[in-house]
Amino acid sequence: MNFELASSELVNQRGYIGGEWTNARSGKEMEVRNPATGELLTRVADMSGEDAASAIAAAAHAFSSWKFSLASERAAVLKNWNRLLLENEEVVARLLTLEQGKPLAESRSEVRYAAAFMEWYSEEAKRLNGEILPTYDKTKRLLVLRQPVGVVGTITPWNFPAAMITRKVAPAIAAGCTVVSKPAPQTPLTALALAYLGEKAGLPAGVFNVVPGLDAIAIADAFTNDEHVAKISFTGSTAVGKKLMAACARKIKRISLELGGNAPFIIFDDADLEAAVLGAIQSKFRNTGQTCVCANRFLVDRKVVKAFESRFVEAVSKLSVGNGLVAGIDQGPMISEEAVRKVEEQISDACRKGASVLCGGHRHSLGGSFFQPTVLSDVNPSMRVASEETFGPVAPIQTFESDEQAIEIANDTRAGLAAYFYTQSIERYWRVSERLEYGIVGHNTGLISTEIAPFGGMKESGLGREGSHHGILDYTELKYICSRVS
Ligand code: SIN
């Protein structure tokens, strides 16, 4: 290991199974690199389906007692975990930036976001109430219990290496489930730091296991084939989500999916343009445009498009690009060369079909996977950038003539995760919010994520909701008990 945090006890290179730090059975390791510099940070156990099977066995064993723990006991451990994570915010944030690339300020805010799920679900654990139903027969009493579903397998992406894990694991553990987590191979260190802090917080052995590995298919197969796994929760691409859902069908496993987006960001003619520019920057360029809820298509009323474009380009041109560890950086590198190539292809396709580049458009002079914050104008629906999820720092602007047309363009996609719109009219606020076919709608804001509210998509953007009171219910089974009392 050769990086600033190498001696921190939060940095671990082995998987975490049944409360033990464990090498891969095969002895294999995988590289973890800093996307800002390309430097090798360390090597981490490259676990396989067999290792995942051991983790599932440990989780199943732990479930036999964890499911009978008191809600107050589970709440106490989650509270400790939340406190320890917040106490270690700086170290975990630096680790996160080192392996993921986002600016340190964003990593700090992700650590707080991740910790917030632990706090929220420590409280929700105590409110998983059942029901007593009015009976249909005087000799009987009817009761509904909520019980934990069992072992949960989670598969999470590299864009939020801490928060995507805690958004699944905290409600699962709060409900009395046990978990095997497969983090993204690019960002295992943050996941292993969470496991380290979980152990310190008092999680019993086997309640939370981490299986890092390159062979996502082998680990996912272990999850979908093993009868001990009752549920899978996945955040990632729609294509992979469909495969997992099909695989879950074989044994009728529960599945929650948080998949790709294609978020419209609509600016009506009465919008406060200064506020719209700020929201557009936050929504589009957070995490270098690599979030599922990033604004993907800017739809601007033709009457205000020039005014918006000039303000927006001025703000985008001021964004500073660089290594996320350097103070004052707004945009880090993209995660990989492949991600950069996709963005380049979308830009050249758009330019061939008539779009113009208002700023950026190219790789950054810093080299590697740094890319210039980019704004495209005169975009139309025939361009790839208007229909595909970009997952990069490119803001394509198209225009509309009426509210109906804006809503029609916005809804013309199989994705339905997040949508944003700016208007000062209350009447339009209701009309547009009700018509947008999206699970999350931001009105006059570009930032919508919080542990308090349900996060999830419609159509092919996913199934189920994470966060909020709703986010814990997916980790529970309902059991109806009919009791003859006389
Ligand atoms: C995601 O990109 O999937 C999550 C983004 C968020 O929670 O804000």
Short mmCIF file of C-alpha atoms and ligand atoms in Angstrom, two decimals:
data_model
loop_
_atom_site.label_atom_id
_atom_site.label_comp_id
_atom_site.label_asym_id
_atom_site.label_seq_id
_atom_site.Cartn_x
_atom_site.Cartn_y
_atom_site.Cartn_z
CA MET A 1 0.00 0.00 0.00
CA ASN A 2 1.33 3.34 -0.90
CA PHE A 3 -0.96 6.23 -0.13
CA GLU A 4 -1.62 8.77 2.57
CA LEU A 5 -4.09 6.63 4.54
CA ALA A 6 -2.22 3.38 4.26
CA SER A 7 -1.60 3.13 8.00
CA SER A 8 -5.21 3.89 8.99
CA GLU A 9 -7.00 1.02 10.72
CA LEU A 10 -9.99 1.85 8.48
CA VAL A 11 -8.11 0.62 5.43
CA ASN A 12 -8.55 -3.10 4.95
CA GLN A 13 -7.65 -5.31 2.02
CA ARG A 14 -9.47 -8.50 2.93
CA GLY A 15 -13.13 -9.35 2.64
CA TYR A 16 -15.25 -9.46 5.78
CA ILE A 17 -17.13 -12.73 6.34
CA GLY A 18 -18.73 -13.94 9.57
CA GLY A 19 -16.89 -11.29 11.55
CA GLU A 20 -13.46 -12.33 10.19
CA TRP A 21 -11.17 -10.46 7.81
CA THR A 22 -10.74 -13.04 5.08
CA ASN A 23 -8.59 -13.55 1.99
CA ALA A 24 -10.19 -14.86 -1.20
CA ARG A 25 -10.15 -18.67 -1.22
CA SER A 26 -8.32 -18.54 -4.52
CA GLY A 27 -5.74 -16.18 -3.01
CA LYS A 28 -6.50 -13.73 -5.84
CA GLU A 29 -6.34 -9.98 -5.36
CA MET A 30 -7.59 -7.07 -7.45
CA GLU A 31 -6.08 -3.64 -7.93
CA VAL A 32 -7.66 -0.47 -6.55
CA ARG A 33 -6.49 2.62 -8.42
CA ASN A 34 -6.94 6.34 -7.94
CA PRO A 35 -8.90 7.55 -11.00
CA ALA A 36 -7.35 11.03 -10.65
CA THR A 37 -3.75 9.84 -11.00
CA GLY A 38 -3.97 6.26 -12.21
CA GLU A 39 -1.77 5.31 -9.25
CA LEU A 40 -2.19 1.88 -7.66
CA LEU A 41 -3.55 2.46 -4.14
CA THR A 42 -3.59 -1.12 -2.96
CA ARG A 43 -4.78 -4.64 -3.74
CA VAL A 44 -7.92 -6.10 -2.21
CA ALA A 45 -9.17 -9.70 -1.98
CA ASP A 46 -10.81 -10.67 -5.27
CA MET A 47 -13.58 -12.91 -4.02
CA SER A 48 -15.56 -15.44 -6.02
CA GLY A 49 -18.92 -17.17 -5.95
CA GLU A 50 -17.46 -19.65 -3.44
CA ASP A 51 -16.50 -16.85 -1.07
CA ALA A 52 -19.96 -15.36 -1.52
CA ALA A 53 -21.45 -18.76 -0.58
CA SER A 54 -19.40 -18.73 2.66
CA ALA A 55 -20.64 -15.21 3.40
CA ILE A 56 -24.24 -16.30 2.76
CA ALA A 57 -23.78 -19.23 5.15
CA ALA A 58 -22.40 -16.85 7.81
CA ALA A 59 -25.30 -14.46 7.24
CA ALA A 60 -27.83 -17.30 7.44
CA HIS A 61 -26.31 -18.47 10.71
CA ALA A 62 -26.39 -14.94 12.12
CA PHE A 63 -29.98 -14.48 10.98
CA SER A 64 -31.19 -17.28 13.26
CA SER A 65 -30.55 -15.06 16.28
CA TRP A 66 -30.57 -11.53 14.79
CA LYS A 67 -34.17 -11.98 13.67
CA PHE A 68 -35.18 -12.39 17.33
CA SER A 69 -33.15 -9.42 18.59
CA LEU A 70 -35.08 -6.55 20.12
CA ALA A 71 -35.72 -3.55 17.93
CA SER A 72 -34.02 -1.44 20.60
CA GLU A 73 -30.87 -3.61 20.32
CA ARG A 74 -30.73 -3.20 16.55
CA ALA A 75 -31.40 0.52 16.94
CA ALA A 76 -28.53 0.87 19.41
CA VAL A 77 -26.01 -0.78 17.07
CA LEU A 78 -27.13 1.38 14.13
CA LYS A 79 -26.86 4.50 16.28
CA ASN A 80 -23.30 3.53 17.25
CA TRP A 81 -22.45 2.86 13.62
CA ASN A 82 -23.80 6.27 12.66
CA ARG A 83 -21.75 7.96 15.40
CA LEU A 84 -18.53 6.14 14.49
CA LEU A 85 -18.95 6.95 10.81
CA LEU A 86 -19.47 10.64 11.60
CA GLU A 87 -16.50 10.64 13.95
CA ASN A 88 -14.39 9.23 11.12
CA GLU A 89 -15.91 11.45 8.42
CA GLU A 90 -12.61 12.91 7.30
CA VAL A 91 -10.74 9.62 6.92
CA VAL A 92 -13.61 7.87 5.15
CA ALA A 93 -14.14 10.91 2.89
CA ARG A 94 -10.46 10.96 1.87
CA LEU A 95 -10.55 7.23 1.21
CA LEU A 96 -13.66 7.71 -0.88
CA THR A 97 -12.07 10.47 -2.94
CA LEU A 98 -8.89 8.44 -3.39
CA GLU A 99 -10.69 5.45 -4.89
CA GLN A 100 -13.65 7.22 -6.54
CA GLY A 101 -12.31 10.64 -7.56
CA LYS A 102 -15.10 13.00 -6.41
CA PRO A 103 -14.10 16.30 -4.78
CA LEU A 104 -13.45 16.01 -1.06
CA ALA A 105 -16.37 18.30 -0.21
CA GLU A 106 -18.70 15.91 -2.05
CA SER A 107 -17.15 12.91 -0.30
CA ARG A 108 -17.69 14.53 3.08
CA SER A 109 -21.28 15.18 2.19
CA GLU A 110 -21.67 11.59 0.96
CA VAL A 111 -20.32 10.27 4.27
CA ARG A 112 -22.90 12.36 6.14
CA TYR A 113 -25.62 11.18 3.72
CA ALA A 114 -24.52 7.55 4.29
CA ALA A 115 -24.54 8.01 8.06
CA ALA A 116 -28.00 9.58 7.92
CA PHE A 117 -29.49 6.26 6.73
CA MET A 118 -28.05 4.55 9.82
CA GLU A 119 -29.62 7.14 12.09
CA TRP A 120 -32.96 7.17 10.27
CA TYR A 121 -33.31 3.38 10.32
CA SER A 122 -32.16 3.11 13.92
CA GLU A 123 -35.33 5.07 14.60
CA GLU A 124 -37.53 3.21 12.11
CA ALA A 125 -36.49 -0.15 13.63
CA LYS A 126 -38.68 0.75 16.61
CA ARG A 127 -41.72 1.55 14.50
CA LEU A 128 -42.15 -1.63 12.48
CA ASN A 129 -45.62 -2.12 13.83
CA GLY A 130 -47.96 -4.93 12.93
CA GLU A 131 -51.77 -4.74 12.87
CA ILE A 132 -54.73 -6.10 14.75
CA LEU A 133 -57.65 -6.41 12.35
CA PRO A 134 -61.36 -6.15 13.14
CA THR A 135 -62.38 -9.78 13.06
CA TYR A 136 -64.84 -11.45 10.67
CA ASP A 137 -65.81 -14.09 13.29
CA LYS A 138 -66.49 -13.57 17.02
CA THR A 139 -64.50 -16.70 17.91
CA LYS A 140 -61.37 -15.51 16.13
CA ARG A 141 -58.74 -12.79 16.46
CA LEU A 142 -56.66 -11.61 13.52
CA LEU A 143 -53.13 -10.32 13.73
CA VAL A 144 -50.57 -9.20 11.15
CA LEU A 145 -46.85 -9.38 12.01
CA ARG A 146 -43.98 -7.82 10.11
CA GLN A 147 -40.97 -10.11 10.13
CA PRO A 148 -37.53 -9.76 8.52
CA VAL A 149 -37.29 -11.45 5.10
CA GLY A 150 -33.97 -13.18 5.82
CA VAL A 151 -30.53 -12.90 4.25
CA VAL A 152 -30.22 -10.00 1.82
CA GLY A 153 -27.64 -9.72 -0.98
CA THR A 154 -26.76 -6.18 -2.01
CA ILE A 155 -24.90 -5.14 -5.15
CA THR A 156 -23.85 -1.50 -5.31
CA PRO A 157 -22.09 0.83 -7.75
CA TRP A 158 -18.92 2.92 -7.60
CA ASN A 159 -20.58 6.35 -7.87
CA PHE A 160 -21.66 6.49 -4.20
CA PRO A 161 -19.42 3.91 -2.51
CA ALA A 162 -20.77 4.63 0.99
CA ALA A 163 -24.34 5.88 0.65
CA MET A 164 -25.61 3.24 -1.77
CA ILE A 165 -24.52 0.59 0.72
CA THR A 166 -26.00 2.16 3.84
CA ARG A 167 -29.26 3.02 2.03
CA LYS A 168 -29.79 -0.76 1.67
CA VAL A 169 -27.94 -2.20 4.65
CA ALA A 170 -29.29 0.11 7.36
CA PRO A 171 -32.98 -0.70 6.71
CA ALA A 172 -32.20 -4.40 6.23
CA ILE A 173 -30.38 -4.63 9.55
CA ALA A 174 -32.98 -2.48 11.27
CA ALA A 175 -35.69 -4.89 10.13
CA GLY A 176 -33.75 -7.87 11.53
CA CYS A 177 -32.23 -9.15 8.27
CA THR A 178 -28.57 -10.02 7.75
CA VAL A 179 -26.62 -8.89 4.71
CA VAL A 180 -23.94 -9.91 2.24
CA SER A 181 -22.73 -6.85 0.33
CA LYS A 182 -20.87 -6.84 -2.95
CA PRO A 183 -19.33 -3.39 -3.49
CA ALA A 184 -18.15 -2.21 -6.90
CA PRO A 185 -14.63 -3.46 -7.70
CA GLN A 186 -13.43 0.13 -8.22
CA THR A 187 -14.43 1.18 -4.68
CA PRO A 188 -14.11 -1.67 -2.16
CA LEU A 189 -12.11 0.33 0.40
CA THR A 190 -15.03 2.48 1.52
CA ALA A 191 -17.22 -0.62 1.91
CA LEU A 192 -14.54 -2.34 3.99
CA ALA A 193 -14.17 0.78 6.14
CA LEU A 194 -17.93 0.61 6.79
CA ALA A 195 -17.53 -3.05 7.83
CA TYR A 196 -14.69 -2.11 10.18
CA LEU A 197 -16.82 0.58 11.82
CA GLY A 198 -19.82 -1.78 11.94
CA GLU A 199 -17.79 -4.28 13.92
CA LYS A 200 -16.68 -1.54 16.33
CA ALA A 201 -20.33 -0.45 16.62
CA GLY A 202 -21.29 -3.90 17.88
CA LEU A 203 -22.72 -5.68 14.85
CA PRO A 204 -22.64 -9.39 15.73
CA ALA A 205 -20.52 -11.63 13.48
CA GLY A 206 -22.28 -12.48 10.21
CA VAL A 207 -24.88 -9.71 10.34
CA PHE A 208 -22.95 -7.63 7.77
CA ASN A 209 -20.51 -9.29 5.36
CA VAL A 210 -18.55 -7.72 2.52
CA VAL A 211 -17.46 -9.70 -0.51
CA PRO A 212 -15.33 -7.59 -2.87
CA GLY A 213 -14.66 -9.11 -6.27
CA LEU A 214 -14.24 -8.59 -9.98
CA ASP A 215 -16.49 -11.48 -11.00
CA ALA A 216 -19.84 -9.80 -10.47
CA ILE A 217 -21.66 -12.57 -12.33
CA ALA A 218 -20.30 -15.33 -10.08
CA ILE A 219 -21.20 -13.40 -6.92
CA ALA A 220 -24.63 -12.46 -8.25
CA ASP A 221 -25.23 -16.11 -9.21
CA ALA A 222 -24.40 -17.13 -5.65
CA PHE A 223 -27.03 -14.64 -4.46
CA THR A 224 -29.71 -15.71 -6.91
CA ASN A 225 -29.13 -19.50 -6.60
CA ASP A 226 -28.71 -19.87 -2.84
CA GLU A 227 -32.02 -20.50 -1.10
CA HIS A 228 -30.83 -18.75 2.04
CA VAL A 229 -30.87 -15.43 0.21
CA ALA A 230 -34.40 -14.10 0.45
CA LYS A 231 -33.91 -10.79 -1.29
CA ILE A 232 -31.54 -8.92 -3.55
CA SER A 233 -31.19 -5.18 -3.67
CA PHE A 234 -29.32 -3.77 -6.64
CA THR A 235 -28.30 -0.29 -7.75
CA GLY A 236 -26.79 -0.07 -11.22
CA SER A 237 -27.61 -0.31 -14.90
CA THR A 238 -31.03 -1.21 -16.25
CA ALA A 239 -29.51 -3.97 -18.40
CA VAL A 240 -27.99 -5.74 -15.38
CA GLY A 241 -31.14 -5.11 -13.32
CA LYS A 242 -33.22 -6.98 -15.91
CA LYS A 243 -30.87 -9.97 -15.79
CA LEU A 244 -30.98 -10.07 -12.00
CA MET A 245 -34.75 -9.84 -12.02
CA ALA A 246 -34.97 -12.77 -14.45
CA ALA A 247 -32.56 -14.78 -12.28
CA CYS A 248 -34.60 -13.98 -9.16
CA ALA A 249 -37.69 -15.33 -10.87
CA ARG A 250 -36.22 -18.87 -10.76
CA LYS A 251 -36.68 -19.05 -6.98
CA ILE A 252 -39.23 -16.25 -6.60
CA LYS A 253 -36.80 -14.06 -4.68
CA ARG A 254 -37.68 -10.55 -3.76
CA ILE A 255 -35.76 -7.87 -5.59
CA SER A 256 -35.40 -4.11 -5.27
CA LEU A 257 -33.91 -2.27 -8.23
CA GLU A 258 -32.58 1.26 -8.48
CA LEU A 259 -31.61 1.57 -12.13
CA GLY A 260 -30.71 4.08 -14.80
CA GLY A 261 -32.31 7.47 -15.31
CA ASN A 262 -32.74 9.98 -18.12
CA ALA A 263 -33.75 13.00 -16.08
CA PRO A 264 -35.34 15.96 -17.83
CA PHE A 265 -34.58 19.40 -16.38
CA ILE A 266 -37.35 21.68 -17.61
CA ILE A 267 -37.08 25.46 -17.52
CA PHE A 268 -40.38 27.26 -18.15
CA ASP A 269 -40.57 30.86 -19.36
CA ASP A 270 -41.47 32.18 -15.88
CA ALA A 271 -38.54 30.45 -14.15
CA ASP A 272 -36.12 32.33 -11.94
CA LEU A 273 -33.14 31.86 -14.26
CA GLU A 274 -30.48 32.51 -11.60
CA ALA A 275 -31.99 29.77 -9.45
CA ALA A 276 -32.32 27.49 -12.49
CA VAL A 277 -28.63 27.92 -13.32
CA LEU A 278 -27.62 27.06 -9.77
CA GLY A 279 -29.89 24.00 -9.71
CA ALA A 280 -28.67 22.94 -13.15
CA ILE A 281 -25.03 23.05 -12.03
CA GLN A 282 -25.81 21.08 -8.86
CA SER A 283 -27.89 18.49 -10.62
CA LYS A 284 -25.73 18.07 -13.72
CA PHE A 285 -22.16 18.33 -12.43
CA ARG A 286 -22.45 16.68 -8.99
CA ASN A 287 -20.09 13.71 -9.01
CA THR A 288 -18.89 14.67 -12.54
CA GLY A 289 -22.37 13.93 -13.87
CA GLN A 290 -22.14 10.34 -12.67
CA THR A 291 -25.38 9.93 -10.71
CA CYS A 292 -28.61 8.20 -11.71
CA VAL A 293 -30.53 11.37 -10.86
CA CYS A 294 -28.28 13.80 -12.76
CA ALA A 295 -30.09 16.13 -15.15
CA ASN A 296 -29.62 14.32 -18.46
CA ARG A 297 -31.66 16.54 -20.81
CA PHE A 298 -32.24 20.27 -20.47
CA LEU A 299 -35.60 21.29 -21.92
CA VAL A 300 -35.88 25.07 -22.11
CA ASP A 301 -38.77 27.24 -23.30
CA ARG A 302 -37.66 28.78 -26.60
CA LYS A 303 -38.51 32.27 -25.27
CA VAL A 304 -35.84 32.07 -22.54
CA VAL A 305 -33.28 29.71 -24.03
CA LYS A 306 -30.72 32.36 -25.03
CA ALA A 307 -30.90 34.03 -21.62
CA PHE A 308 -30.52 30.70 -19.85
CA GLU A 309 -27.69 29.51 -22.10
CA SER A 310 -25.54 32.58 -21.61
CA ARG A 311 -25.89 32.49 -17.80
CA PHE A 312 -25.40 28.72 -17.67
CA VAL A 313 -22.28 28.73 -19.88
CA GLU A 314 -20.77 31.49 -17.77
CA ALA A 315 -21.27 29.39 -14.61
CA VAL A 316 -20.12 26.11 -16.19
CA SER A 317 -16.96 27.74 -17.54
CA LYS A 318 -15.98 28.67 -13.99
CA LEU A 319 -16.06 25.07 -12.69
CA SER A 320 -12.57 23.98 -11.71
CA VAL A 321 -11.53 20.49 -12.73
CA GLY A 322 -8.84 18.47 -10.96
CA ASN A 323 -7.82 15.97 -8.33
CA GLY A 324 -10.63 15.86 -5.77
CA LEU A 325 -8.15 16.02 -2.89
CA VAL A 326 -7.13 19.54 -3.91
CA ALA A 327 -9.09 22.31 -2.18
CA GLY A 328 -11.55 24.23 -4.35
CA ILE A 329 -12.01 21.57 -7.03
CA ASP A 330 -15.58 21.36 -8.36
CA GLN A 331 -15.26 18.41 -10.70
CA GLY A 332 -13.06 15.32 -10.38
CA PRO A 333 -12.12 12.76 -13.04
CA MET A 334 -14.58 10.37 -14.63
CA ILE A 335 -14.35 6.83 -13.34
CA SER A 336 -12.68 5.26 -16.40
CA GLU A 337 -11.44 5.63 -19.94
CA GLU A 338 -14.52 3.73 -21.13
CA ALA A 339 -16.77 6.31 -19.49
CA VAL A 340 -14.86 9.12 -21.22
CA ARG A 341 -15.21 7.41 -24.59
CA LYS A 342 -18.99 7.15 -24.20
CA VAL A 343 -19.21 10.88 -23.54
CA GLU A 344 -16.99 11.65 -26.54
CA GLU A 345 -19.12 9.46 -28.79
CA GLN A 346 -22.33 11.16 -27.64
CA ILE A 347 -20.84 14.61 -28.29
CA SER A 348 -19.60 13.76 -31.76
CA ASP A 349 -22.93 12.11 -32.66
CA ALA A 350 -24.76 15.26 -31.50
CA CYS A 351 -22.42 17.58 -33.42
CA ARG A 352 -22.79 15.49 -36.60
CA LYS A 353 -26.57 15.88 -36.29
CA GLY A 354 -26.48 19.67 -35.81
CA ALA A 355 -25.74 20.44 -32.15
CA SER A 356 -23.22 23.13 -31.27
CA VAL A 357 -20.74 23.10 -28.40
CA LEU A 358 -21.19 26.20 -26.20
CA CYS A 359 -18.34 25.26 -23.88
CA GLY A 360 -16.08 22.29 -23.20
CA GLY A 361 -16.57 19.32 -25.50
CA HIS A 362 -13.16 17.69 -25.07
CA ARG A 363 -10.89 15.78 -22.76
CA HIS A 364 -9.34 18.07 -20.18
CA SER A 365 -5.72 19.12 -20.55
CA LEU A 366 -5.04 17.32 -17.22
CA GLY A 367 -5.25 14.08 -19.22
CA GLY A 368 -6.35 10.71 -17.84
CA SER A 369 -10.10 10.53 -17.42
CA PHE A 370 -10.62 14.25 -16.78
CA PHE A 371 -13.22 15.81 -19.07
CA GLN A 372 -14.22 19.41 -19.64
CA PRO A 373 -17.62 20.47 -18.26
CA THR A 374 -19.61 20.72 -21.47
CA VAL A 375 -22.76 22.47 -22.69
CA LEU A 376 -24.40 21.56 -26.01
CA SER A 377 -27.04 23.66 -27.73
CA ASP A 378 -29.56 22.93 -30.55
CA VAL A 379 -30.00 19.36 -29.40
CA ASN A 380 -32.88 17.34 -30.82
CA PRO A 381 -34.44 13.96 -29.98
CA SER A 382 -32.62 12.15 -32.82
CA MET A 383 -29.32 12.55 -30.98
CA ARG A 384 -27.98 9.86 -28.65
CA VAL A 385 -27.36 12.47 -25.99
CA ALA A 386 -31.11 13.12 -25.86
CA SER A 387 -32.16 9.52 -25.32
CA GLU A 388 -29.26 7.70 -23.62
CA GLU A 389 -28.13 8.19 -20.06
CA THR A 390 -24.86 10.18 -20.38
CA PHE A 391 -23.35 9.61 -16.92
CA GLY A 392 -20.84 12.36 -17.54
CA PRO A 393 -20.39 16.15 -17.42
CA VAL A 394 -22.36 17.03 -20.55
CA ALA A 395 -25.46 19.26 -20.50
CA PRO A 396 -27.49 19.01 -23.75
CA ILE A 397 -30.06 21.77 -24.29
CA GLN A 398 -33.17 21.42 -26.43
CA THR A 399 -36.12 23.77 -26.69
CA PHE A 400 -39.91 23.45 -26.46
CA GLU A 401 -42.83 25.65 -27.51
CA SER A 402 -45.56 24.75 -24.99
CA ASP A 403 -46.05 23.08 -21.60
CA GLU A 404 -47.70 20.11 -23.28
CA GLN A 405 -44.71 19.62 -25.55
CA ALA A 406 -42.27 19.88 -22.63
CA ILE A 407 -44.16 17.21 -20.70
CA GLU A 408 -44.43 15.00 -23.77
CA ILE A 409 -40.66 15.17 -24.43
CA ALA A 410 -39.90 14.66 -20.74
CA ASN A 411 -42.06 11.52 -20.52
CA ASP A 412 -40.88 10.06 -23.84
CA THR A 413 -38.48 7.57 -22.25
CA ARG A 414 -38.60 4.18 -20.55
CA ALA A 415 -36.62 5.67 -17.67
CA GLY A 416 -38.61 7.31 -14.88
CA LEU A 417 -36.31 8.04 -11.96
CA ALA A 418 -35.91 11.80 -11.42
CA ALA A 419 -37.22 14.91 -13.19
CA TYR A 420 -36.74 18.59 -12.39
CA PHE A 421 -38.63 21.70 -13.40
CA TYR A 422 -38.44 25.42 -12.72
CA THR A 423 -41.51 27.63 -12.62
CA GLN A 424 -42.89 30.29 -10.31
CA SER A 425 -46.51 29.51 -11.12
CA ILE A 426 -48.40 27.47 -8.53
CA GLU A 427 -50.89 26.26 -11.14
CA ARG A 428 -48.07 25.00 -13.35
CA TYR A 429 -46.37 23.43 -10.33
CA TRP A 430 -49.37 21.17 -9.73
CA ARG A 431 -50.08 20.43 -13.37
CA VAL A 432 -46.50 19.50 -14.24
CA SER A 433 -45.72 17.56 -11.04
CA GLU A 434 -48.80 15.42 -11.51
CA ARG A 435 -48.06 14.67 -15.16
CA LEU A 436 -44.36 13.80 -14.96
CA GLU A 437 -43.94 10.01 -15.03
CA TYR A 438 -41.09 9.96 -12.53
CA GLY A 439 -40.58 8.59 -9.03
CA ILE A 440 -38.81 11.77 -7.88
CA VAL A 441 -39.61 15.33 -8.94
CA GLY A 442 -37.55 18.38 -8.06
CA HIS A 443 -39.40 21.72 -8.29
CA ASN A 444 -37.14 24.79 -8.29
CA THR A 445 -34.28 22.68 -6.94
CA GLY A 446 -31.58 20.47 -8.42
CA LEU A 447 -30.90 18.54 -5.22
CA ILE A 448 -33.52 16.04 -4.07
CA SER A 449 -31.73 13.21 -2.25
CA THR A 450 -32.36 12.69 1.46
CA GLU A 451 -32.81 9.73 3.78
CA ILE A 452 -36.21 11.13 4.75
CA ALA A 453 -37.94 10.72 1.38
CA PRO A 454 -38.62 7.68 -0.84
CA PHE A 455 -36.00 7.33 -3.58
CA GLY A 456 -36.80 5.18 -6.62
CA GLY A 457 -38.05 5.11 -10.15
CA MET A 458 -41.01 4.29 -12.36
CA LYS A 459 -41.03 2.26 -15.60
CA GLU A 460 -37.60 0.70 -16.31
CA SER A 461 -35.85 2.82 -13.66
CA GLY A 462 -36.57 0.32 -10.96
CA LEU A 463 -38.74 -1.37 -8.40
CA GLY A 464 -39.29 -0.39 -4.79
CA ARG A 465 -38.19 2.63 -2.83
CA GLU A 466 -35.16 3.30 -0.64
CA GLY A 467 -34.98 5.73 2.23
CA SER A 468 -37.95 7.00 4.28
CA HIS A 469 -40.41 4.80 6.17
CA HIS A 470 -41.16 2.95 2.90
CA GLY A 471 -37.54 1.82 2.52
CA ILE A 472 -37.69 -0.60 5.44
CA LEU A 473 -40.93 -2.29 4.44
CA ASP A 474 -39.30 -4.08 1.49
CA TYR A 475 -37.12 -5.95 3.99
CA THR A 476 -40.13 -7.39 5.79
CA GLU A 477 -42.62 -10.20 5.22
CA LEU A 478 -46.20 -9.89 6.35
CA LYS A 479 -47.49 -12.79 8.37
CA TYR A 480 -51.21 -13.07 9.07
CA ILE A 481 -52.12 -15.04 12.18
CA CYS A 482 -55.71 -16.18 12.65
CA SER A 483 -56.35 -17.32 16.19
CA ARG A 484 -59.43 -19.14 17.49
CA VAL A 485 -60.05 -17.84 20.99
CA SER A 486 -63.32 -19.51 22.01
C1 SIN B 1 -27.58 7.30 -7.58
O1 SIN B 1 -26.92 7.86 -8.43
O2 SIN B 1 -28.03 6.17 -7.75
C2 SIN B 1 -27.87 7.92 -6.23
C3 SIN B 1 -27.85 9.37 -6.24
C4 SIN B 1 -28.37 9.95 -4.95
O3 SIN B 1 -28.67 9.24 -3.97
O4 SIN B 1 -28.49 11.16 -4.91
#
